[in-house]
CSV table of C-alpha atoms in Angstrom, one decimal:
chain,number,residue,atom,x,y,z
A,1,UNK,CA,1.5,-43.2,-185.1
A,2,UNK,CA,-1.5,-43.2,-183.1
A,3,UNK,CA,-2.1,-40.3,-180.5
A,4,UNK,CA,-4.7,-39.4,-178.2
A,5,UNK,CA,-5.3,-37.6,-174.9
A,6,UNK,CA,-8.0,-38.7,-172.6
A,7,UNK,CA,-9.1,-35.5,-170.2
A,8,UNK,CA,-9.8,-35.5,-166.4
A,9,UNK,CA,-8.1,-37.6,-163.6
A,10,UNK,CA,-6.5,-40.6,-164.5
A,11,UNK,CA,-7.6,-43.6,-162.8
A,12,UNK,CA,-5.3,-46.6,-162.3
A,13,UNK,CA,-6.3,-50.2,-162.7
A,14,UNK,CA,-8.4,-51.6,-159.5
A,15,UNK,CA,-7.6,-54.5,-157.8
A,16,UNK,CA,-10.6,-57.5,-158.8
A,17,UNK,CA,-13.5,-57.2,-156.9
A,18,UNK,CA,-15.1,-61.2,-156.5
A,19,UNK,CA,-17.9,-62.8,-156.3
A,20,UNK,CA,-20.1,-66.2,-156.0
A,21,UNK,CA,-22.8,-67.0,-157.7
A,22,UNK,CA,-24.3,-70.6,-158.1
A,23,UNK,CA,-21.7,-72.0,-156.5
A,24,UNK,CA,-18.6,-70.3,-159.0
A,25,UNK,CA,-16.3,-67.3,-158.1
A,26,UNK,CA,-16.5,-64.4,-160.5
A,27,UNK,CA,-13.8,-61.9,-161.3
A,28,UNK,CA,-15.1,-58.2,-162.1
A,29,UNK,CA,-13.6,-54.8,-162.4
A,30,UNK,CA,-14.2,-52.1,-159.6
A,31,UNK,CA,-16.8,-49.9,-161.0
A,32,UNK,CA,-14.1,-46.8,-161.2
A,33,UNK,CA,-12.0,-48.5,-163.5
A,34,UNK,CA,-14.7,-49.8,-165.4
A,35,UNK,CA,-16.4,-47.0,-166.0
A,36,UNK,CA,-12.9,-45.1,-166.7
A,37,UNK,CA,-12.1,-47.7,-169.4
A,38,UNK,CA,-15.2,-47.1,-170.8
A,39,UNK,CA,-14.1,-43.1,-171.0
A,40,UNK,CA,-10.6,-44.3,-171.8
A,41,UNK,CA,-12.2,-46.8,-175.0
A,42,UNK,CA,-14.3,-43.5,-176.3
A,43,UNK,CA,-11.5,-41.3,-176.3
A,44,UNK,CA,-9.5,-43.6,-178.5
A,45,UNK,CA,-12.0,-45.2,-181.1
A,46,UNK,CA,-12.3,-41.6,-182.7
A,47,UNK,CA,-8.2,-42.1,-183.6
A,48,UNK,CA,-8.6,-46.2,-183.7
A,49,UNK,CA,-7.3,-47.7,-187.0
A,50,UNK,CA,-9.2,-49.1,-190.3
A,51,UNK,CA,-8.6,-52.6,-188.7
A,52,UNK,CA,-7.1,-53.7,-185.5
A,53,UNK,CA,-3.4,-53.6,-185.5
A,54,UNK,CA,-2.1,-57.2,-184.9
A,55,UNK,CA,2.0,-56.9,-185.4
A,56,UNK,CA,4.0,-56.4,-182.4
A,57,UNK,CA,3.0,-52.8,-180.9
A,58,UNK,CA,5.4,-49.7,-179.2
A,59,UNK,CA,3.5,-47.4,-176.7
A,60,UNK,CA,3.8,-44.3,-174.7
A,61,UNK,CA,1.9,-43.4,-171.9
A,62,UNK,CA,2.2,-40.0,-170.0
A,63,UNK,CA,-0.2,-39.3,-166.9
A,64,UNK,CA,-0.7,-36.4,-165.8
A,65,UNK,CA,-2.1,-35.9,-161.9
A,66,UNK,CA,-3.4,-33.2,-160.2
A,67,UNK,CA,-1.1,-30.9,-158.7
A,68,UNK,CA,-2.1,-31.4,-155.0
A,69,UNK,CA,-3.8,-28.8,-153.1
A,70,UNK,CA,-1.7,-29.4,-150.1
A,71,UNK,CA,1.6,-27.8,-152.5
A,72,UNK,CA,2.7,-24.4,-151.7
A,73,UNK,CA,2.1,-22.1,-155.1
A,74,UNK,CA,6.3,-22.6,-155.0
A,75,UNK,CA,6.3,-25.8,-155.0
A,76,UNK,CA,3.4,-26.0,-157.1
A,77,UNK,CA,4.7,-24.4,-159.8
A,78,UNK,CA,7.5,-26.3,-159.2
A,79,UNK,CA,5.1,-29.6,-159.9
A,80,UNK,CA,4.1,-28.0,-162.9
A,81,UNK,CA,7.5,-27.2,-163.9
A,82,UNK,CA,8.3,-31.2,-163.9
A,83,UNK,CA,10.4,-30.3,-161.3
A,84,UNK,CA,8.6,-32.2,-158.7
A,85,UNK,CA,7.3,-35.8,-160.0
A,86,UNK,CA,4.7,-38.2,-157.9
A,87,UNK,CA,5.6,-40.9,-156.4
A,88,UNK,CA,2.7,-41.8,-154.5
A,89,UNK,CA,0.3,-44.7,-155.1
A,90,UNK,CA,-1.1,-45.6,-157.5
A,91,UNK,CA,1.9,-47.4,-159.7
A,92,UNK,CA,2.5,-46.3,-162.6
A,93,UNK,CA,2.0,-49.5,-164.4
A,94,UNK,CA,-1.6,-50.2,-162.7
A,95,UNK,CA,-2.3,-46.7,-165.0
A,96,UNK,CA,-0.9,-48.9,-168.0
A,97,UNK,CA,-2.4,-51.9,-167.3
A,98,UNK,CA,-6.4,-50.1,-167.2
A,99,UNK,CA,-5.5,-48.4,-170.7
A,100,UNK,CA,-3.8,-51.2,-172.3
A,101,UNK,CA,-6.8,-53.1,-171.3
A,102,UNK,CA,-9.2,-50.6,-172.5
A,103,UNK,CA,-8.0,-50.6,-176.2
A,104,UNK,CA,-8.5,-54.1,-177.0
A,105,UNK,CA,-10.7,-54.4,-179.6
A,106,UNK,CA,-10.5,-50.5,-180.3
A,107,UNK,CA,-6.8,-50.3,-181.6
A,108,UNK,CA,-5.7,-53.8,-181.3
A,109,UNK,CA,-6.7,-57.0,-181.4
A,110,UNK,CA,-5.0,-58.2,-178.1
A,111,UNK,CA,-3.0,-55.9,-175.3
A,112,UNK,CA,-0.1,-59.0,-175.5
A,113,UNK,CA,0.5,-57.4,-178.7
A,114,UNK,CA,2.7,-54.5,-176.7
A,115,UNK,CA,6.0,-55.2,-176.9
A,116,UNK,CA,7.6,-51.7,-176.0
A,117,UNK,CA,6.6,-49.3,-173.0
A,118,UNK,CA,7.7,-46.1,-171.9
A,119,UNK,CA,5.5,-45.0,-169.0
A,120,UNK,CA,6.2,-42.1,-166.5
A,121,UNK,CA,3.7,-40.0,-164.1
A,122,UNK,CA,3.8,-36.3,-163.7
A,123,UNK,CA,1.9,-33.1,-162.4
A,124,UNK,CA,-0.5,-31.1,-164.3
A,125,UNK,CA,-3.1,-28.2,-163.3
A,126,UNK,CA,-4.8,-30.3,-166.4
A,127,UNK,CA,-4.6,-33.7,-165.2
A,128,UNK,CA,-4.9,-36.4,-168.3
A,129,UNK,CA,-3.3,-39.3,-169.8
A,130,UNK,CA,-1.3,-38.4,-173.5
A,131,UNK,CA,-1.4,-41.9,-175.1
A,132,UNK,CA,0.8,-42.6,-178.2
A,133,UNK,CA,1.0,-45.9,-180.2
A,134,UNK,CA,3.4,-46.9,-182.6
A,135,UNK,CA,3.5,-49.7,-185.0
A,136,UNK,CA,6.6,-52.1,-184.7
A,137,UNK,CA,8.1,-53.8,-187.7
């Protein structure tokens, strides 16, 4: 099992910005989620494998937001607590999709690879993402 923890807000996955140069359209990421995949890849290569896994792959993903300042302390600590979940934008899988996209090449060899997903958003006065991989047989 592979685990990690990447500190600070969690960004989600960006809609494609575009682009046209000499004639073609370009695809690129948003420079937030670039530059959090970059975070999110740095995080993970100190706990990344000998090689890249390349059999079917099992992952966890827990997100942790900040507890917004707009709470009462009650219902703050009730956020804390788990009592109180988010279910605000962004998705939870646009979270996925940034960090699945972030460790190719750094865990595995292709994010198609992941064949099993539990995903769920919560509060935190320490907002991160807790990442766990597991290795399917």
């Amino acid at each position: 099992m592979i685990q990690f923890t990447v500190y600070g807000e969690p960004v989600a996955q960006g809609r494609p910005k575009f682009s046209t140069a000499g004639g073609f359209v370009k695809a690129y990421d948003p420079a937030k989620s670039k530059n959090y995949k970059d975070y999110v890849r740095l995080a993970a290569a100190e706990h990344a494998p000998k090689s890249l896994l390349e059999g079917p792959v099992g992952m966890m993903l827990t997100v942790y937001r900040s507890i917004p300042k707009s709470f009462s302390k009650k219902k703050a600590a009730a956020a804390e607590a788990g009592e109180i979940r988010p279910t605000t934008k962004p998705d939870v899988d646009n979270y996925l999709k940034g960090v699945k996209d972030a460790l190719k090449g750094v865990i595995w060899k292709d994010d198609s690879q992941v064949v099993e997903v539990f995903t769920q958003k919560k509060y935190s006065g320490r907002p991160r993402i807790e990442v766990k991989i597991k290795e399917l047989t």
